[in-house]
Amino acid sequence: MFEHVVINIMQLAYVLLLAPLAKGVLNRMKERLQGKAGPSIFQSYYDLRKLFAKDEIVSEQSSWIFRAAPYVAFIAPLLVTLLIPVLTDYPLFMAFMADMVGAGFILALSGLFTALAAVDTANPYGAMGASRTRMVGFLVEPVFMMIFFAVSFTANSTIPYIVQQQWVSTPAAFFEPAHLLLVVAMLMIILAETGKIPVDNPSGDFELAMIDEAKNLEYSGRGAALMHWAGAMKLVVLLTVLLNVLLAPWGLASKVSIGAVLLAVPLIALKMLIALAVLAVIEVSFAKLRLFRIPEFLGAAFAVAAIAMIARVFLP
Amino acid sequence: MTASVLLSLNTLVAVLFLLTAFMMISARQAQAVLYLYVGQGLLLAASTMLLAAHFASPELVIVAAITLLAKPIAIPLLINRLLSPALRRRRELSSVLGIPVALIIALLLAVVAYAVARPQVAGQDPAAATNLSIGLVVTLLGVFLLAIRREALPQLFALMTIDNGVFFAGIAITTSSALVEFAAALEGVMVVMIVALLARTIALTLGSTDTGEMTALRERERKP
């Protein structure tokens, strides 16, 4: 019991503390791939420290939503962390509180709050960013649903810990077409949800072209720090779902001991590093899609997920 | 290799084959369509090889070799030679329907085709069941693609997709006498040559291969 509590705290700490590093590594790799030197991989930590030390300015016209949104956005990925296998392959005591659909709802709640907060201050760019994120958001939704259907058909469950056991049980299950297509669909969804390049340009400074970043323009000081941190954590949580639940559930600790979990940390960080390298290559080698091309990109993701389900249900 | 690994590999190839058909619907550049067609040919050859091993049929090995020579190599080279300007054009291909709508209709078509194919393949060999149903779906998608594309080049590829779909189903049911497959694989080259020459003539005469605009018999009857 005591060890379970400690391991749970370690999972939270892993996501909380390594998320800025993941963002820094991704930015650095992108710059290196483009032949530039790039910022230090610890740049996100410096940014956070700077922002936490600064004064926060909140518009008098804004309501409580604007002030609550950074905290909601910050807590949501941490709540999801409790539900998914981050370091261990056995369920911890929060694991059966909600399944993947529940985790999706928690992330959707944070999305709702940030979108409302962006509209709240009446900054024109905020409202634009909010409406665009919602557009991407509701196109992502059906793909998520398809992925859940296909996962539940395959693993007879949508609890992440049970799904994860399904893929490692036999090599035939791993190379099943439904499984590989699901991974592709999930990767496309992650690109869209975290504002990565075929959908949005995370390093762009031009407000008119922003999707994800435009929502945070009004935040300063602590609010901005929490928002940036939350964004990094969301990326780490989604990548963890992709890696530990869907794609490669290896390297997780299987013994209930703190030592085993500590041993699992570098292995999982290595997997994460490989995933980040793949993301960096995708971000460098594609151009950002025009806004009205995004439905096509997500339509393709939907088709992939639907084919995965067809393959699962109909093929022998 | 054990039988189950062969079967699951064949299912994987079949699903990727289906995916290329979907991607052809969402492609916007002529060259992307060509690459997808090359991929489709390679997957077809791979499935033929897998089925040859599954049914222990030497005829299918020969069919696979012919497929590998004709579909991903000879036909693209031929098209590249005859229709080079249409292929190199960077303009977007036009489509009667928007791509998301087309994809959703294609998904519905796929489900309908499965519903039709499933009772027919019940009790068959599992590899044959996979190939028959996926072949039928890709054939239907090819017909759909032929209906929604406006230019001659993607229509040609839609035609060849129908051919691929039929072929994909065919290799699963004829295993002993593969004479029909020999003929079909070679006939594909002929069809491409004739259609490509036709499209080239149209392009030389009218300056474009947009068949969607060819609604009148004589040019001056067209509305200004």
Coordinates of C-alpha atoms in Angstrom, one line a residue, chain A residues 101-295:
Chain A
V101 CA -12.9 7.8 -22.7
G102 CA -12.7 9.3 -19.2
A103 CA -9.2 10.5 -19.8
G104 CA -10.4 12.0 -23.0
F105 CA -13.1 13.8 -21.1
I106 CA -10.6 15.2 -18.6
L107 CA -8.5 16.6 -21.4
A108 CA -11.6 18.0 -23.2
L109 CA -12.5 19.8 -20.0
S110 CA -9.2 21.6 -19.9
G111 CA -9.6 22.4 -23.6
L112 CA -13.0 23.9 -22.9
F113 CA -11.6 26.0 -20.1
T114 CA -8.7 27.4 -22.1
A115 CA -11.0 28.1 -25.1
L116 CA -13.5 30.0 -22.8
A117 CA -10.6 31.9 -21.2
A118 CA -9.3 32.9 -24.6
V119 CA -12.6 34.4 -25.5
D120 CA -13.0 35.9 -22.0
T121 CA -10.6 38.9 -22.4
A122 CA -12.1 40.0 -25.7
N123 CA -8.7 39.9 -27.3
P124 CA -9.5 39.3 -31.0
Y125 CA -6.7 36.8 -31.5
G126 CA -7.8 34.9 -28.5
A127 CA -11.3 34.3 -29.9
M128 CA -9.8 33.4 -33.2
G129 CA -7.5 30.9 -31.7
A130 CA -10.3 29.5 -29.5
S131 CA -12.6 29.0 -32.5
R132 CA -9.8 27.3 -34.5
T133 CA -8.8 25.0 -31.7
R134 CA -12.4 24.0 -31.3
M135 CA -12.6 23.3 -35.0
V136 CA -9.6 21.1 -34.8
G137 CA -11.0 19.7 -31.5
F138 CA -14.4 18.5 -32.9
L139 CA -12.7 17.0 -36.0
V140 CA -10.4 15.1 -33.7
E141 CA -13.3 13.8 -31.6
P142 CA -14.8 11.3 -34.1
V143 CA -11.3 9.9 -34.7
F144 CA -10.8 9.4 -31.0
M145 CA -14.2 7.6 -30.9
M146 CA -13.1 5.3 -33.7
I147 CA -9.9 4.5 -31.9
F148 CA -11.8 3.7 -28.7
F149 CA -14.2 1.4 -30.7
A150 CA -11.3 -0.4 -32.4
V151 CA -9.4 -0.7 -29.1
S152 CA -12.4 -2.1 -27.2
F153 CA -13.1 -4.6 -30.0
T154 CA -9.6 -5.8 -29.8
A155 CA -8.9 -5.8 -26.1
N156 CA -12.5 -6.1 -24.9
S157 CA -11.8 -3.1 -22.6
T158 CA -10.8 0.5 -22.7
I159 CA -9.0 0.6 -19.4
P160 CA -5.4 1.5 -20.5
Y161 CA -3.7 -1.1 -18.3
I162 CA -5.8 -3.9 -19.8
V163 CA -5.4 -2.7 -23.4
Q164 CA -1.6 -2.6 -22.9
Q165 CA -1.5 -6.2 -21.9
Q166 CA -3.3 -7.1 -25.1
W167 CA -0.5 -6.1 -27.5
V168 CA 2.4 -7.7 -25.6
S169 CA 0.5 -11.0 -25.1
T170 CA 1.6 -12.5 -28.5
P171 CA 3.7 -11.2 -31.4
A172 CA 0.8 -11.9 -33.7
A173 CA -1.3 -9.5 -31.8
F174 CA 1.3 -6.8 -32.2
F175 CA 1.5 -7.2 -36.0
E176 CA -2.2 -7.2 -36.4
P177 CA -3.2 -4.6 -39.0
A178 CA -5.8 -3.0 -36.7
H179 CA -3.1 -2.4 -34.2
L180 CA -0.6 -0.7 -36.6
L181 CA -3.3 1.4 -38.2
L182 CA -4.5 2.5 -34.7
V183 CA -1.0 3.7 -33.9
V184 CA -0.9 5.7 -37.1
A185 CA -4.3 7.3 -36.4
M186 CA -3.2 8.1 -32.9
L187 CA 0.0 9.7 -34.0
M188 CA -2.0 12.0 -36.5
I189 CA -4.3 12.9 -33.6
I190 CA -1.4 13.8 -31.3
L191 CA 0.0 16.1 -34.0
A192 CA -3.4 17.9 -34.3
E193 CA -4.1 18.0 -30.6
T194 CA -0.8 19.4 -29.5
G195 CA -0.5 21.9 -32.3
K196 CA 2.3 20.3 -34.2
I197 CA 3.3 21.1 -37.7
P198 CA 1.0 19.7 -40.4
V199 CA -1.8 21.3 -38.4
D200 CA -0.3 24.2 -36.5
N201 CA 3.1 25.8 -36.3
P202 CA 4.2 25.9 -32.6
S203 CA 7.2 28.2 -33.2
G204 CA 5.3 30.8 -35.4
D205 CA 5.0 34.3 -34.1
F206 CA 2.4 35.5 -36.5
E207 CA -0.9 35.9 -34.6
L208 CA -3.2 35.6 -37.7
A209 CA -1.8 32.1 -38.4
M210 CA -1.8 30.8 -34.8
I211 CA -4.1 28.1 -33.7
D212 CA -2.9 26.7 -30.4
E213 CA -0.6 29.6 -29.2
A214 CA -3.2 32.3 -29.7
K215 CA -5.2 31.2 -26.7
N216 CA -2.4 32.0 -24.3
L217 CA -1.5 35.4 -25.6
E218 CA -3.3 37.2 -22.7
Y219 CA -1.6 35.3 -20.0
S220 CA 1.4 36.7 -18.2
G221 CA 3.5 35.7 -15.1
R222 CA 2.3 32.7 -13.3
G223 CA -0.7 32.1 -15.6
A224 CA 1.5 32.0 -18.6
A225 CA 4.0 29.6 -16.9
L226 CA 1.2 27.2 -15.9
M227 CA -0.2 27.3 -19.4
H228 CA 3.1 26.5 -21.0
W229 CA 3.8 23.8 -18.5
A230 CA 0.4 22.3 -19.1
G231 CA 1.0 22.3 -22.8
A232 CA 4.2 20.4 -22.3
M233 CA 2.6 17.9 -20.0
K234 CA -0.3 17.3 -22.4
L235 CA 2.3 16.3 -25.1
V236 CA 4.0 14.0 -22.7
V237 CA 0.8 12.4 -21.5
L238 CA -0.5 11.8 -25.1
L239 CA 2.9 10.4 -26.1
T240 CA 2.8 8.1 -23.1
V241 CA -0.6 6.8 -24.1
L242 CA 0.8 6.2 -27.6
L243 CA 3.9 4.5 -26.4
N244 CA 2.9 2.7 -23.2
V245 CA -0.6 1.7 -24.1
L246 CA -0.8 1.4 -27.9
L247 CA 2.6 1.0 -29.5
A248 CA 5.4 -0.4 -27.4
P249 CA 4.5 -1.3 -23.8
W250 CA 8.0 -2.6 -23.0
G251 CA 10.4 -1.4 -20.4
L252 CA 7.7 -0.7 -17.8
A253 CA 8.3 -1.9 -14.2
S254 CA 6.5 -5.1 -13.5
K255 CA 7.4 -5.5 -9.8
V256 CA 5.9 -3.6 -7.0
S257 CA 9.1 -2.1 -5.7
I258 CA 10.5 1.4 -5.8
G259 CA 13.8 0.2 -7.2
A260 CA 12.2 -1.5 -10.1
V261 CA 10.2 1.7 -10.9
L262 CA 13.4 3.8 -10.7
L263 CA 15.0 1.4 -13.1
A264 CA 12.1 1.8 -15.5
V265 CA 12.5 5.6 -15.7
P266 CA 15.6 5.7 -18.0
L267 CA 14.1 3.0 -20.3
I268 CA 10.8 5.0 -20.6
A269 CA 12.7 8.2 -21.1
L270 CA 14.6 6.5 -23.9
K271 CA 11.4 5.4 -25.6
M272 CA 10.1 9.0 -25.2
L273 CA 13.3 10.3 -26.8
I274 CA 12.8 8.1 -29.8
A275 CA 9.2 9.3 -30.1
L276 CA 10.3 12.9 -29.9
A277 CA 12.9 12.3 -32.6
V278 CA 10.1 11.0 -34.8
L279 CA 8.0 14.1 -34.0
A280 CA 10.9 16.4 -34.8
V281 CA 11.4 14.7 -38.2
I282 CA 7.8 15.0 -39.0
E283 CA 7.8 18.7 -38.0
V284 CA 10.8 19.5 -40.1
S285 CA 9.8 17.6 -43.2
F286 CA 6.3 18.8 -43.7
A287 CA 4.8 22.2 -44.3
K288 CA 1.9 23.6 -42.3
L289 CA -1.4 22.9 -43.9
R290 CA -3.8 25.7 -44.8
L291 CA -6.6 26.1 -42.3
F292 CA -9.2 24.6 -44.6
R293 CA -7.0 21.6 -45.4
I294 CA -7.0 20.5 -41.7
P295 CA -10.4 18.7 -42.1

